[in-house]
Coordinates of C-alpha atoms in Angstrom, one line a residue:
M17 CA -14.8 -5.7 19.5
S18 CA -11.0 -5.5 20.5
F19 CA -8.2 -5.9 18.3
E20 CA -4.2 -6.8 19.9
A21 CA -3.2 -5.0 16.7
I22 CA -3.4 -3.0 13.6
L23 CA -1.1 -3.7 10.6
F24 CA -1.3 -0.8 7.6
D25 CA -0.6 -0.9 4.7
C26 CA 1.6 2.4 3.5
D27 CA 0.6 3.5 0.1
G28 CA -2.3 5.2 0.3
V29 CA -3.4 4.8 4.1
L30 CA -0.4 6.1 5.5
V31 CA 1.3 8.1 3.2
D32 CA -0.6 9.7 0.2
S33 CA 1.7 8.2 -3.0
E34 CA -0.1 6.1 -4.6
T35 CA -1.5 9.6 -7.6
I36 CA 2.7 9.9 -7.4
Y37 CA 3.7 6.1 -8.2
V38 CA 0.5 6.1 -11.0
E39 CA 1.0 9.2 -12.7
V40 CA 5.3 8.7 -12.7
E41 CA 4.5 5.2 -14.3
R42 CA 1.9 5.3 -16.6
E43 CA 4.3 8.4 -17.6
H44 CA 7.0 5.9 -18.1
L45 CA 5.6 3.5 -19.2
A46 CA 3.6 4.9 -22.5
R47 CA 7.8 6.2 -23.6
I48 CA 8.0 2.1 -24.4
G49 CA 4.7 1.1 -25.9
L50 CA 2.8 0.2 -22.5
H51 CA -0.3 1.9 -22.7
Y52 CA -2.7 1.7 -19.9
E53 CA -5.7 3.4 -19.5
L54 CA -6.0 4.8 -15.5
Q55 CA -8.5 2.9 -14.1
T56 CA -7.2 -0.4 -15.4
Y57 CA -3.8 0.3 -14.2
M58 CA -5.3 1.0 -11.4
D59 CA -7.4 -2.5 -10.9
R60 CA -4.1 -4.4 -12.1
F61 CA -1.6 -2.9 -10.3
Q62 CA -2.9 -1.3 -6.9
G63 CA -1.2 -3.1 -4.2
L64 CA 0.4 -5.8 -6.3
G65 CA 4.0 -7.0 -4.9
S66 CA 7.1 -5.7 -6.0
D67 CA 8.5 -9.1 -8.2
D68 CA 4.7 -9.6 -9.0
F69 CA 4.4 -5.9 -11.0
W70 CA 7.4 -6.6 -13.3
A71 CA 6.8 -9.5 -13.9
A72 CA 3.5 -8.6 -15.7
L73 CA 4.7 -5.1 -17.2
D74 CA 7.2 -7.2 -18.6
R75 CA 5.0 -10.1 -19.8
D76 CA 3.3 -7.0 -21.3
H77 CA 6.0 -5.6 -23.0
R78 CA 7.0 -9.2 -24.6
A79 CA 3.6 -9.6 -26.2
L80 CA 3.8 -6.5 -27.6
G81 CA 6.4 -8.4 -29.5
K82 CA 9.1 -6.0 -28.3
G83 CA 10.7 -8.4 -26.0
P84 CA 11.7 -7.8 -22.6
L85 CA 11.8 -4.5 -20.5
P86 CA 14.5 -2.3 -21.8
D87 CA 17.9 -1.9 -19.8
G88 CA 18.2 0.9 -17.3
F89 CA 14.2 1.0 -17.3
G90 CA 14.0 0.2 -14.2
P91 CA 16.5 2.3 -12.2
R92 CA 15.0 5.7 -14.6
L93 CA 11.5 4.6 -13.3
D94 CA 12.6 4.8 -9.5
A95 CA 15.0 7.7 -10.1
A96 CA 12.6 9.4 -11.3
T97 CA 9.9 8.1 -8.9
Q98 CA 12.1 9.5 -6.1
D99 CA 12.5 12.1 -7.1
R100 CA 8.4 13.6 -6.9
I101 CA 8.0 12.4 -3.8
D102 CA 11.0 13.9 -2.3
R103 CA 9.0 17.0 -3.4
E104 CA 5.7 16.3 -3.1
L105 CA 4.8 13.2 -0.4
A106 CA 2.9 14.0 2.6
E107 CA 1.0 12.0 5.2
I108 CA -2.5 11.1 4.8
G109 CA -4.7 13.5 6.8
G110 CA -5.6 12.3 10.6
I111 CA -3.3 9.5 10.7
R112 CA -0.9 10.9 12.8
Q113 CA -3.6 12.2 15.9
L114 CA -4.4 8.8 15.1
L115 CA -1.0 7.1 15.7
E116 CA -0.7 9.7 18.5
A117 CA -4.1 8.0 20.5
H118 CA -3.4 4.7 19.7
N119 CA -1.4 2.3 22.1
G120 CA -1.4 -0.9 20.9
P121 CA 0.6 -2.6 18.9
R122 CA 1.1 -2.0 15.5
A123 CA 3.0 -2.4 12.1
V124 CA 3.8 -1.3 8.7
A125 CA 3.0 -4.5 5.7
S126 CA 3.8 -3.1 2.5
S127 CA 4.5 -4.1 -0.6
S128 CA 7.5 -1.0 -1.3
R129 CA 10.9 -2.0 -1.1
L130 CA 12.3 -1.8 2.1
H131 CA 14.5 1.4 1.3
R132 CA 11.7 3.1 -0.4
L133 CA 9.3 2.6 2.7
T134 CA 11.4 3.6 5.4
H135 CA 12.2 6.9 3.1
K136 CA 8.8 7.3 3.1
L137 CA 7.9 7.3 6.6
R138 CA 10.8 9.0 7.6
H139 CA 9.9 12.0 5.3
T140 CA 6.4 12.5 6.0
G141 CA 7.7 11.6 10.6
L142 CA 5.7 8.8 10.7
F143 CA 9.4 6.7 11.0
D144 CA 9.1 6.4 14.7
F145 CA 5.0 5.8 15.5
F146 CA 6.4 1.6 13.5
D147 CA 9.9 1.4 14.6
P148 CA 11.5 -1.5 13.9
H149 CA 7.9 -3.3 13.2
I150 CA 8.2 -2.1 9.6
Y151 CA 7.5 -4.3 6.7
S152 CA 8.5 -5.4 3.1
G153 CA 7.1 -7.8 0.8
E154 CA 10.9 -7.9 0.5
Q155 CA 11.2 -10.1 3.1
V156 CA 9.0 -12.7 2.2
A157 CA 8.3 -15.1 -0.4
N158 CA 5.3 -14.7 -2.1
G159 CA 3.9 -10.7 -2.0
K160 CA 0.1 -9.2 -2.1
P161 CA -2.4 -10.7 -2.4
A162 CA -0.3 -13.9 -0.7
P163 CA -1.2 -13.8 2.7
D164 CA 2.7 -14.0 3.7
L165 CA 3.9 -10.6 4.5
F166 CA 0.7 -10.3 7.2
L167 CA 1.5 -13.2 8.7
F168 CA 5.0 -12.2 9.2
A169 CA 3.8 -9.2 10.5
A170 CA 1.3 -10.6 13.2
E171 CA 4.3 -12.8 14.2
K172 CA 6.6 -10.8 14.4
L173 CA 4.0 -9.0 17.2
D174 CA 3.3 -12.3 18.7
V175 CA -0.2 -11.3 18.4
A176 CA -2.6 -14.0 16.4
P177 CA -4.2 -13.8 13.4
S178 CA -7.6 -14.0 14.0
R179 CA -6.8 -10.2 16.9
T180 CA -5.3 -8.4 14.1
L181 CA -7.1 -5.3 12.0
V182 CA -5.7 -4.8 8.8
V183 CA -6.2 -1.3 7.6
E184 CA -5.4 -1.5 3.0
D185 CA -6.4 0.8 0.3
S186 CA -6.1 -2.2 -2.3
P187 CA -8.4 -5.1 -3.9
N188 CA -4.2 -7.2 -3.5
G189 CA -3.9 -6.0 0.0
V190 CA -8.2 -6.8 0.9
K191 CA -7.5 -10.2 -0.3
A192 CA -4.2 -10.5 1.5
G193 CA -5.3 -10.1 4.7
L194 CA -8.4 -11.8 4.3
A195 CA -6.2 -14.9 3.3
A196 CA -3.9 -14.3 6.9
G197 CA -7.5 -15.1 8.9
M198 CA -7.8 -11.2 9.0
T199 CA -10.1 -8.5 10.0
V200 CA -9.6 -6.2 6.5
W201 CA -11.4 -2.8 6.6
G202 CA -10.9 -1.1 2.9
F203 CA -9.5 2.9 3.5
V204 CA -11.0 5.1 1.0
G205 CA -9.3 8.6 2.2
G206 CA -6.8 8.8 -0.2
G207 CA -5.7 11.4 -3.3
H208 CA -5.8 8.3 -5.4
S209 CA -9.7 7.4 -4.4
H210 CA -12.5 7.6 -6.7
D211 CA -16.2 6.4 -7.0
R212 CA -15.7 3.2 -7.4
H213 CA -13.0 2.7 -4.7
A214 CA -15.3 2.0 -1.8
D215 CA -17.3 -1.1 -4.2
Q216 CA -13.8 -3.1 -4.8
L217 CA -12.5 -3.1 -2.2
R218 CA -16.4 -4.5 0.0
A219 CA -16.0 -6.7 -3.7
A220 CA -12.7 -8.1 -2.2
G221 CA -14.2 -9.1 0.7
A222 CA -13.0 -6.1 3.2
H223 CA -15.5 -6.4 5.9
R224 CA -16.4 -2.3 6.6
V225 CA -14.9 0.6 4.3
V226 CA -13.6 4.2 6.2
D227 CA -13.5 7.2 4.1
S228 CA -11.0 9.0 6.9
H229 CA -8.2 8.3 9.3
E230 CA -10.9 11.0 11.7
D231 CA -13.5 7.7 11.5
L232 CA -11.4 5.5 11.7
A233 CA -10.1 6.3 15.0
A234 CA -13.5 6.8 15.8
L235 CA -14.3 3.0 15.1
L236 CA -11.6 2.0 16.8
R237 CA -12.5 4.4 20.1
S238 CA -16.3 3.5 20.5
G239 CA -15.7 -0.8 19.8
A240 CA -18.0 -0.8 17.1
P241 CA -19.3 -4.2 14.9
T242 CA -16.0 -5.4 12.8
T243 CA -19.1 -5.1 9.5

């Protein structure tokens, strides 16, 4: 096994941000009458493109007979999330050592908005490992689970999709990587991972699931089979 490039999702793979996002989002959504059980929320929204996420919330709010999302809700949620990110965000253990040892082409391909994405990478000191290959769902027509973002990143790296490895922590991201014709390994080493996480990624089609960056690095060194 030899991959020409690796595409990393950001939230839950490079930085331990998913718990922050989910806590802040569920809290603010409950204030406007949108109550989601934790697992239901994760299943529906984790890894979803930003436009699709907001469209789904708007549909749910209208279904309650409340009309569109309240004016100013998005900016308030963004500000609350940014405050938590600035105070608490950290890289996921082992990722820095993996990136220091890896000398091939790589990119970040994340559903996060580009300004948020670059801020998180700078905040955790990971930006220079990827610059200039940092790509956002904002830059393509269709977000995950569509393949557009991964294909865009592979094109920028000038690598064939079939020779590209995707590392993802969400079923939507796994589906996007598979639709792009890439090898996809699920990652369950983030703080948001749960008992069903690995099974969900396998059910989405992940070729392999790893539970730490140390394990991921060892597999890359060993040339282990993709499955």
